[in-house]
Amino acid sequence: KNLITPGILFEAFNFEYFGPINGHKLNHLIDILNNIKCLNEPVLLHVTTKKGKGYSPAEKNPVYFHGVGSFEVNTGNCIKEKGTVPAYTEVFGNTMVELAGKDDKIIAVTAAMPEGTGLTKFAETYPERFFDVGIAEQHGVTFAAGLATEGFKPVVAIYSTFLQRAYDQILHDVCIEALPVIFAVDRGGIVGDDGATHNGLFDLSYLRSLPNMVVMAPKDENELRQMLVTSLGHNGPIAFRYPRGRGTGVNISEDIVPLPIGKGKVLKEGGDILILAIGRPVCEALSAHSKLAEEHNISSTVVNCRFVKPLDSELIISLAKKIPRIITIEENVRQGGFGSAVLECLNDEGITSFHLNRIGIHDIFVEHGPQELLRSKYNIDASSIVNAARKLVNQC
């Protein structure tokens, strides 16, 4: 009786239990709320609802309508964006399936987000190697740590904003033990239409502070694939973060070459401005490079830094000595992020004769809105780099 009667458990903890109540009968629910608010004891009100109630397509497909984009009202069918460029999440999911076919030690772990993290195909292809731990990110990370101790290669795919929930487990169960757990950090940067709670603007800062952790971010789809392979070959905690949305449209290479840990790459050369970029903003930096040259006669060196930790200190220091006007750009908060890492690097080397402008999110929470609009509003796009470069050239 105690196991099947609603409320018995809560009453054992001295809660006044009411329910289950049909949450769609609003008048009844309001009456109950008005009555129980007068009680002086702890109260637990158990309300049940049906996801998508009143809209048949949503009732039949609650998973899809959890975080829905544009759709046809009459049918509920998704209105797909024009174009054939795959999303970063899709590239990640397909690459996981591809690599798992060659290595039976690869395990996928997610927290109630198999569709959102692109792992549906992996789950269908390798069900015995796929684990959805539910809305329990902390357990997922510790579970992955346990898998790593047994020689498996766990890939934990979680949105940046939700990985914050498991910070303690990342620190104590993974990093202190230096276990080879791979963190695929989806929705890194401005997420946009998913709202303020889903923006992934803190991961570069909170992950790079952890000893033993490697942190990187790809500039395009191919580099995402390379970073996954790099992670699988690394004997320690490692994370790569990638944005929401479609990739850049580069041709996907069949051969996936791992990256040397902690090494960036010079993409463009010029002597007036040094632009150090990480992740998606590398594309903005390349666009700014062209605009500066064509419209303002300013030459710039653009570096795809790839790694926030460890930084390519040797490359950054050598370039900073030659080009003292420096811009860093990241889709992350400025506090403790990529730009801060560059400043620390130069300070530790004793370099003082430089002028540096850090482009990133200031000390605020970014609101809901289209990604490109928010990037423009918060000055983390190509135009912002151009303006910062012109200002540096005029001042220094």
GROMACS .gro file of C-alpha atoms in nm:
model
  396
    1LYS     CA    1   0.000   0.000   0.000
    2ASN     CA    2   0.277   0.242   0.090
    3LEU     CA    3   0.445   0.185  -0.246
    4ILE     CA    4   0.141   0.247  -0.465
    5THR     CA    5  -0.055   0.511  -0.272
    6PRO     CA    6   0.036   0.864  -0.392
    7GLY     CA    7   0.178   1.093  -0.128
    8ILE     CA    8   0.272   0.836   0.138
    9LEU     CA    9   0.645   0.902   0.092
   10PHE     CA   10   0.605   1.279   0.118
   11GLU     CA   11   0.381   1.255   0.421
   12ALA     CA   12   0.654   1.051   0.589
   13PHE     CA   13   0.870   1.363   0.555
   14ASN     CA   14   0.592   1.575   0.713
   15PHE     CA   15   0.480   1.731   0.384
   16GLU     CA   16   0.111   1.793   0.331
   17TYR     CA   17   0.051   1.613   0.001
   18PHE     CA   18  -0.223   1.702  -0.248
   19GLY     CA   19  -0.268   1.522  -0.575
   20PRO     CA   20  -0.241   1.406  -0.837
   21ILE     CA   21  -0.433   1.704  -0.980
   22ASN     CA   22  -0.525   1.745  -1.347
   23GLY     CA   23  -0.328   2.055  -1.444
   24HIS     CA   24  -0.551   2.124  -1.743
   25LYS     CA   25  -0.859   2.188  -1.526
   26LEU     CA   26  -0.755   2.541  -1.442
   27ASN     CA   27  -1.051   2.644  -1.226
   28HIS     CA   28  -1.007   2.337  -1.007
   29LEU     CA   29  -0.631   2.396  -0.986
   30ILE     CA   30  -0.679   2.762  -0.890
   31ASP     CA   31  -0.923   2.665  -0.614
   32ILE     CA   32  -0.670   2.421  -0.469
   33LEU     CA   33  -0.389   2.678  -0.484
   34ASN     CA   34  -0.606   2.933  -0.303
   35ASN     CA   35  -0.689   2.680  -0.032
   36ILE     CA   36  -0.340   2.543   0.034
   37LYS     CA   37  -0.168   2.881   0.048
   38CYS     CA   38  -0.323   2.930   0.391
   39LEU     CA   39  -0.149   2.623   0.535
   40ASN     CA   40   0.151   2.679   0.760
   41GLU     CA   41   0.309   2.337   0.695
   42PRO     CA   42   0.534   2.238   0.404
   43VAL     CA   43   0.309   2.150   0.109
   44LEU     CA   44   0.370   1.937  -0.198
   45LEU     CA   45   0.118   1.980  -0.478
   46HIS     CA   46   0.134   1.705  -0.741
   47VAL     CA   47   0.003   1.833  -1.077
   48THR     CA   48  -0.004   1.625  -1.395
   49THR     CA   49  -0.022   1.765  -1.749
   50LYS     CA   50   0.000   1.629  -2.102
   51LYS     CA   51   0.278   1.781  -2.312
   52GLY     CA   52   0.132   1.963  -2.611
   53LYS     CA   53  -0.222   1.939  -2.473
   54GLY     CA   54  -0.478   2.059  -2.726
   55TYR     CA   55  -0.251   2.037  -3.031
   56SER     CA   56  -0.262   1.687  -3.177
   57PRO     CA   57   0.081   1.684  -3.351
   58ALA     CA   58   0.250   1.796  -3.028
   59GLU     CA   59   0.064   1.537  -2.821
   60LYS     CA   60   0.179   1.262  -3.061
   61ASN     CA   61   0.540   1.382  -3.082
   62PRO     CA   62   0.632   1.550  -2.751
   63VAL     CA   63   1.008   1.501  -2.802
   64TYR     CA   64   1.016   1.706  -3.123
   65PHE     CA   65   0.791   1.978  -2.978
   66HIS     CA   66   1.007   2.016  -2.667
   67GLY     CA   67   1.232   2.267  -2.844
   68VAL     CA   68   1.061   2.340  -3.170
   69GLY     CA   69   1.161   2.564  -3.459
   70SER     CA   70   0.934   2.677  -3.743
   71PHE     CA   71   0.659   2.429  -3.834
   72GLU     CA   72   0.339   2.405  -4.039
   73VAL     CA   73   0.045   2.461  -3.806
   74ASN     CA   74  -0.196   2.233  -3.993
   75THR     CA   75   0.035   1.930  -4.004
   76GLY     CA   76   0.297   1.995  -3.737
   77ASN     CA   77   0.570   1.920  -3.991
   78CYS     CA   78   0.903   2.097  -3.952
   79ILE     CA   79   0.981   2.375  -4.199
   80LYS     CA   80   1.336   2.289  -4.294
   81GLU     CA   81   1.589   2.558  -4.369
   82LYS     CA   82   1.700   2.588  -4.729
   83GLY     CA   83   2.049   2.466  -4.803
   84THR     CA   84   2.246   2.148  -4.766
   85VAL     CA   85   2.510   2.255  -4.513
   86PRO     CA   86   2.488   2.020  -4.213
   87ALA     CA   87   2.466   2.144  -3.856
   88TYR     CA   88   2.765   2.098  -3.627
   89THR     CA   89   2.554   1.865  -3.413
   90GLU     CA   90   2.477   1.649  -3.717
   91VAL     CA   91   2.844   1.634  -3.815
   92PHE     CA   92   2.933   1.528  -3.462
   93GLY     CA   93   2.667   1.255  -3.456
   94ASN     CA   94   2.764   1.115  -3.795
   95THR     CA   95   3.133   1.115  -3.704
   96MET     CA   96   3.058   0.930  -3.381
   97VAL     CA   97   2.883   0.654  -3.578
   98GLU     CA   98   3.170   0.643  -3.828
   99LEU     CA   99   3.440   0.614  -3.563
  100ALA     CA  100   3.244   0.371  -3.344
  101GLY     CA  101   3.238   0.130  -3.637
  102LYS     CA  102   3.617   0.111  -3.615
  103ASP     CA  103   3.656   0.114  -3.236
  104ASP     CA  104   3.426  -0.086  -3.008
  105LYS     CA  105   3.556   0.097  -2.701
  106ILE     CA  106   3.376   0.419  -2.796
  107ILE     CA  107   3.075   0.484  -2.571
  108ALA     CA  108   2.822   0.768  -2.603
  109VAL     CA  109   2.668   0.922  -2.291
  110THR     CA  110   2.405   1.195  -2.285
  111ALA     CA  111   2.156   1.338  -2.037
  112ALA     CA  112   1.804   1.314  -2.180
  113MET     CA  113   1.917   1.479  -2.505
  114PRO     CA  114   1.984   1.208  -2.767
  115GLU     CA  115   1.809   1.409  -3.039
  116GLY     CA  116   1.950   1.746  -2.933
  117THR     CA  117   2.308   1.620  -2.924
  118GLY     CA  118   2.284   1.434  -3.256
  119LEU     CA  119   2.318   1.086  -3.105
  120THR     CA  120   1.992   0.930  -3.227
  121LYS     CA  121   2.166   0.751  -3.514
  122PHE     CA  122   2.440   0.629  -3.279
  123ALA     CA  123   2.176   0.495  -3.038
  124GLU     CA  124   2.005   0.306  -3.321
  125THR     CA  125   2.330   0.168  -3.463
  126TYR     CA  126   2.505   0.082  -3.136
  127PRO     CA  127   2.233   0.055  -2.869
  128GLU     CA  128   2.459  -0.144  -2.637
  129ARG     CA  129   2.711   0.143  -2.638
  130PHE     CA  130   2.466   0.428  -2.591
  131PHE     CA  131   2.358   0.549  -2.247
  132ASP     CA  132   2.094   0.814  -2.183
  133VAL     CA  133   2.117   0.882  -1.810
  134GLY     CA  134   1.815   1.114  -1.804
  135ILE     CA  135   1.822   1.462  -1.658
  136ALA     CA  136   2.117   1.369  -1.439
  137GLU     CA  137   2.429   1.534  -1.579
  138GLN     CA  138   2.620   1.476  -1.255
  139HIS     CA  139   2.558   1.102  -1.273
  140GLY     CA  140   2.644   1.098  -1.644
  141VAL     CA  141   2.989   1.245  -1.583
  142THR     CA  142   3.069   1.014  -1.291
  143PHE     CA  143   2.936   0.717  -1.492
  144ALA     CA  144   3.169   0.815  -1.778
  145ALA     CA  145   3.459   0.836  -1.533
  146GLY     CA  146   3.386   0.480  -1.427
  147LEU     CA  147   3.380   0.365  -1.788
  148ALA     CA  148   3.717   0.532  -1.847
  149THR     CA  149   3.874   0.339  -1.558
  150GLU     CA  150   3.776   0.017  -1.738
  151GLY     CA  151   3.944   0.110  -2.064
  152PHE     CA  152   3.643   0.245  -2.251
  153LYS     CA  153   3.639   0.576  -2.438
  154PRO     CA  154   3.333   0.762  -2.309
  155VAL     CA  155   3.214   1.064  -2.505
  156VAL     CA  156   2.983   1.279  -2.290
  157ALA     CA  157   2.766   1.492  -2.519
  158ILE     CA  158   2.592   1.766  -2.323
  159TYR     CA  159   2.488   2.124  -2.393
  160SER     CA  160   2.729   2.380  -2.252
  161THR     CA  161   2.467   2.531  -2.023
  162PHE     CA  162   2.375   2.190  -1.876
  163LEU     CA  163   2.734   2.078  -1.828
  164GLN     CA  164   2.755   2.347  -1.560
  165ARG     CA  165   2.540   2.122  -1.341
  166ALA     CA  166   2.816   1.860  -1.335
  167TYR     CA  167   3.110   2.089  -1.259
  168ASP     CA  168   3.183   1.921  -0.926
  169GLN     CA  169   3.191   1.577  -1.090
  170ILE     CA  170   3.417   1.700  -1.371
  171LEU     CA  171   3.658   1.833  -1.110
  172HIS     CA  172   3.655   1.551  -0.853
  173ASP     CA  173   3.573   1.240  -1.054
  174VAL     CA  174   3.747   1.317  -1.384
  175CYS     CA  175   4.017   1.583  -1.355
  176ILE     CA  176   4.170   1.490  -1.019
  177GLU     CA  177   4.201   1.132  -1.145
  178ALA     CA  178   4.317   1.255  -1.490
  179LEU     CA  179   4.076   1.012  -1.656
  180PRO     CA  180   4.035   1.007  -2.036
  181VAL     CA  181   3.676   1.131  -2.049
  182ILE     CA  182   3.579   1.325  -2.360
  183PHE     CA  183   3.334   1.616  -2.331
  184ALA     CA  184   3.150   1.709  -2.651
  185VAL     CA  185   3.016   2.048  -2.544
  186ASP     CA  186   2.727   2.134  -2.775
  187ARG     CA  187   2.562   2.477  -2.800
  188GLY     CA  188   2.881   2.661  -2.710
  189GLY     CA  189   2.845   3.037  -2.756
  190ILE     CA  190   2.531   3.233  -2.837
  191VAL     CA  191   2.242   2.992  -2.887
  192GLY     CA  192   1.979   3.253  -2.970
  193ASP     CA  193   1.623   3.131  -3.007
  194ASP     CA  194   1.651   2.876  -2.724
  195GLY     CA  195   1.668   3.168  -2.481
  196ALA     CA  196   1.896   3.317  -2.219
  197THR     CA  197   1.916   2.998  -2.011
  198HIS     CA  198   2.060   2.801  -2.303
  199ASN     CA  199   2.344   3.033  -2.407
  200GLY     CA  200   2.677   2.855  -2.361
  201LEU     CA  201   2.893   3.151  -2.269
  202PHE     CA  202   3.089   3.023  -1.971
  203ASP     CA  203   3.243   2.688  -2.066
  204LEU     CA  204   3.579   2.817  -2.190
  205SER     CA  205   3.623   2.991  -1.855
  206TYR     CA  206   3.502   2.719  -1.621
  207LEU     CA  207   3.677   2.434  -1.803
  208ARG     CA  208   4.016   2.594  -1.858
  209SER     CA  209   4.051   2.656  -1.485
  210LEU     CA  210   4.068   2.281  -1.415
  211PRO     CA  211   4.409   2.108  -1.394
  212ASN     CA  212   4.461   1.822  -1.643
  213MET     CA  213   4.181   1.948  -1.870
  214VAL     CA  214   4.244   2.023  -2.240
  215VAL     CA  215   3.999   2.272  -2.396
  216MET     CA  216   3.955   2.337  -2.768
  217ALA     CA  217   3.704   2.474  -3.019
  218PRO     CA  218   3.680   2.410  -3.396
  219LYS     CA  219   3.653   2.676  -3.663
  220ASP     CA  220   3.453   2.451  -3.898
  221GLU     CA  221   3.304   2.105  -3.952
  222ASN     CA  222   3.631   1.939  -4.053
  223GLU     CA  223   3.806   2.066  -3.744
  224LEU     CA  224   3.519   1.935  -3.531
  225ARG     CA  225   3.586   1.589  -3.673
  226GLN     CA  226   3.957   1.632  -3.612
  227MET     CA  227   3.899   1.735  -3.253
  228LEU     CA  228   3.684   1.429  -3.187
  229VAL     CA  229   3.962   1.203  -3.320
  230THR     CA  230   4.220   1.402  -3.123
  231SER     CA  231   4.011   1.355  -2.809
  232LEU     CA  232   3.981   0.979  -2.858
  233GLY     CA  233   4.358   0.951  -2.877
  234HIS     CA  234   4.428   1.167  -2.571
  235ASN     CA  235   4.501   1.003  -2.237
  236GLY     CA  236   4.331   1.252  -2.009
  237PRO     CA  237   4.027   1.481  -1.969
  238ILE     CA  238   3.955   1.676  -2.285
  239ALA     CA  239   3.671   1.897  -2.410
  240PHE     CA  240   3.576   2.054  -2.740
  241ARG     CA  241   3.291   2.303  -2.773
  242TYR     CA  242   3.096   2.381  -3.087
  243PRO     CA  243   2.805   2.612  -3.170
  244ARG     CA  244   2.440   2.567  -3.245
  245GLY     CA  245   2.350   2.592  -3.611
  246ARG     CA  246   2.489   2.502  -3.948
  247GLY     CA  247   2.856   2.474  -4.031
  248THR     CA  248   3.056   2.684  -4.272
  249GLY     CA  249   2.996   2.460  -4.572
  250VAL     CA  250   3.350   2.327  -4.613
  251ASN     CA  251   3.397   1.998  -4.792
  252ILE     CA  252   3.406   1.715  -4.539
  253SER     CA  253   3.736   1.528  -4.562
  254GLU     CA  254   3.714   1.150  -4.544
  255ASP     CA  255   4.053   1.122  -4.376
  256ILE     CA  256   4.046   1.261  -4.023
  257VAL     CA  257   4.389   1.373  -3.908
  258PRO     CA  258   4.432   1.432  -3.533
  259LEU     CA  259   4.559   1.772  -3.422
  260PRO     CA  260   4.877   1.828  -3.221
  261ILE     CA  261   4.767   1.927  -2.870
  262GLY     CA  262   4.818   2.297  -2.797
  263LYS     CA  263   4.907   2.409  -3.149
  264GLY     CA  264   4.735   2.687  -3.342
  265LYS     CA  265   4.762   2.777  -3.710
  266VAL     CA  266   4.831   3.105  -3.890
  267LEU     CA  267   4.564   3.148  -4.159
  268LYS     CA  268   4.648   3.496  -4.291
  269GLU     CA  269   4.954   3.718  -4.255
  270GLY     CA  270   4.986   4.095  -4.217
  271GLY     CA  271   5.190   4.335  -4.009
  272ASP     CA  272   4.945   4.591  -3.868
  273ILE     CA  273   4.712   4.386  -3.647
  274LEU     CA  274   4.730   4.043  -3.483
  275ILE     CA  275   4.389   3.873  -3.457
  276LEU     CA  276   4.377   3.568  -3.229
  277ALA     CA  277   4.049   3.379  -3.266
  278ILE     CA  278   3.900   3.063  -3.119
  279GLY     CA  279   3.613   2.851  -3.251
  280ARG     CA  280   3.336   2.993  -3.467
  281PRO     CA  281   3.469   3.354  -3.450
  282VAL     CA  282   3.763   3.245  -3.667
  283CYS     CA  283   3.530   3.291  -3.964
  284GLU     CA  284   3.448   3.642  -3.843
  285ALA     CA  285   3.821   3.712  -3.814
  286LEU     CA  286   3.882   3.599  -4.173
  287SER     CA  287   3.599   3.821  -4.294
  288ALA     CA  288   3.742   4.114  -4.097
  289HIS     CA  289   4.086   4.047  -4.246
  290SER     CA  290   3.945   4.097  -4.596
  291LYS     CA  291   3.747   4.410  -4.504
  292LEU     CA  292   4.045   4.569  -4.330
  293ALA     CA  293   4.266   4.515  -4.633
  294GLU     CA  294   4.014   4.615  -4.899
  295GLU     CA  295   3.840   4.907  -4.728
  296HIS     CA  296   4.096   5.047  -4.482
  297ASN     CA  297   4.438   4.944  -4.612
  298ILE     CA  298   4.513   4.765  -4.283
  299SER     CA  299   4.693   4.432  -4.298
  300SER     CA  300   4.634   4.165  -4.035
  301THR     CA  301   4.758   3.829  -3.922
  302VAL     CA  302   4.477   3.587  -3.836
  303VAL     CA  303   4.548   3.289  -3.611
  304ASN     CA  304   4.313   2.997  -3.558
  305CYS     CA  305   4.426   2.922  -3.204
  306ARG     CA  306   4.221   2.600  -3.173
  307PHE     CA  307   4.322   2.546  -2.810
  308VAL     CA  308   4.227   2.759  -2.512
  309LYS     CA  309   4.424   2.521  -2.294
  310PRO     CA  310   4.703   2.459  -2.348
  311LEU     CA  311   4.755   2.777  -2.548
  312ASP     CA  312   5.008   2.780  -2.828
  313SER     CA  313   5.224   3.011  -2.617
  314GLU     CA  314   5.524   2.982  -2.844
  315LEU     CA  315   5.329   3.100  -3.149
  316ILE     CA  316   5.141   3.376  -2.964
  317ILE     CA  317   5.455   3.516  -2.798
  318SER     CA  318   5.655   3.518  -3.121
  319LEU     CA  319   5.377   3.699  -3.309
  320ALA     CA  320   5.307   3.947  -3.025
  321LYS     CA  321   5.671   4.055  -3.029
  322LYS     CA  322   5.640   4.140  -3.399
  323ILE     CA  323   5.283   4.274  -3.400
  324PRO     CA  324   5.203   4.455  -3.072
  325ARG     CA  325   4.847   4.553  -3.170
  326ILE     CA  326   4.643   4.249  -3.068
  327ILE     CA  327   4.275   4.156  -3.083
  328THR     CA  328   4.133   3.840  -2.928
  329ILE     CA  329   3.782   3.721  -3.013
  330GLU     CA  330   3.573   3.451  -2.850
  331GLU     CA  331   3.203   3.368  -2.814
  332ASN     CA  332   3.236   3.340  -2.437
  333VAL     CA  333   3.239   3.575  -2.140
  334ARG     CA  334   3.558   3.778  -2.121
  335GLN     CA  335   3.618   3.695  -1.753
  336GLY     CA  336   3.858   3.404  -1.739
  337GLY     CA  337   3.811   3.316  -2.104
  338PHE     CA  338   4.035   3.292  -2.409
  339GLY     CA  339   4.138   3.658  -2.407
  340SER     CA  340   4.229   3.634  -2.040
  341ALA     CA  341   4.441   3.328  -2.119
  342VAL     CA  342   4.632   3.528  -2.383
  343LEU     CA  343   4.689   3.814  -2.137
  344GLU     CA  344   4.818   3.569  -1.877
  345CYS     CA  345   5.050   3.414  -2.134
  346LEU     CA  346   5.203   3.748  -2.233
  347ASN     CA  347   5.231   3.861  -1.871
  348ASP     CA  348   5.405   3.538  -1.767
  349GLU     CA  349   5.657   3.592  -2.045
  350GLY     CA  350   5.722   3.947  -1.924
  351ILE     CA  351   5.595   4.107  -2.245
  352THR     CA  352   5.456   4.453  -2.170
  353SER     CA  353   5.489   4.656  -2.491
  354PHE     CA  354   5.159   4.560  -2.653
  355HIS     CA  355   4.802   4.689  -2.683
  356LEU     CA  356   4.529   4.425  -2.658
  357ASN     CA  357   4.154   4.445  -2.717
  358ARG     CA  358   3.953   4.148  -2.591
  359ILE     CA  359   3.632   4.090  -2.787
  360GLY     CA  360   3.381   3.874  -2.603
  361ILE     CA  361   3.069   3.891  -2.391
  362HIS     CA  362   3.089   4.146  -2.109
  363ASP     CA  363   2.959   4.085  -1.756
  364ILE     CA  364   2.595   4.027  -1.856
  365PHE     CA  365   2.344   3.756  -1.942
  366VAL     CA  366   2.257   3.754  -2.313
  367GLU     CA  367   1.885   3.752  -2.385
  368HIS     CA  368   1.670   3.555  -2.628
  369GLY     CA  369   1.698   3.648  -2.995
  370PRO     CA  370   1.835   3.551  -3.338
  371GLN     CA  371   2.202   3.454  -3.325
  372GLU     CA  372   2.327   3.703  -3.583
  373LEU     CA  373   2.135   3.989  -3.424
  374LEU     CA  374   2.281   3.911  -3.082
  375ARG     CA  375   2.634   3.876  -3.220
  376SER     CA  376   2.601   4.218  -3.376
  377LYS     CA  377   2.447   4.371  -3.063
  378TYR     CA  378   2.721   4.238  -2.837
  379ASN     CA  379   3.003   4.316  -3.079
  380ILE     CA  380   3.140   3.971  -3.153
  381ASP     CA  381   3.122   3.981  -3.531
  382ALA     CA  382   3.345   4.086  -3.821
  383SER     CA  383   3.238   4.451  -3.805
  384SER     CA  384   3.338   4.466  -3.440
  385ILE     CA  385   3.683   4.331  -3.523
  386VAL     CA  386   3.720   4.591  -3.799
  387ASN     CA  387   3.622   4.873  -3.562
  388ALA     CA  388   3.859   4.748  -3.292
  389ALA     CA  389   4.144   4.718  -3.542
  390ARG     CA  390   4.094   5.070  -3.678
  391LYS     CA  391   4.086   5.208  -3.325
  392LEU     CA  392   4.411   5.031  -3.235
  393VAL     CA  393   4.584   5.156  -3.549
  394ASN     CA  394   4.471   5.514  -3.487
  395GLN     CA  395   4.568   5.511  -3.118
  396CYS     CA  396   4.897   5.322  -3.128
   0.00000   0.00000   0.00000
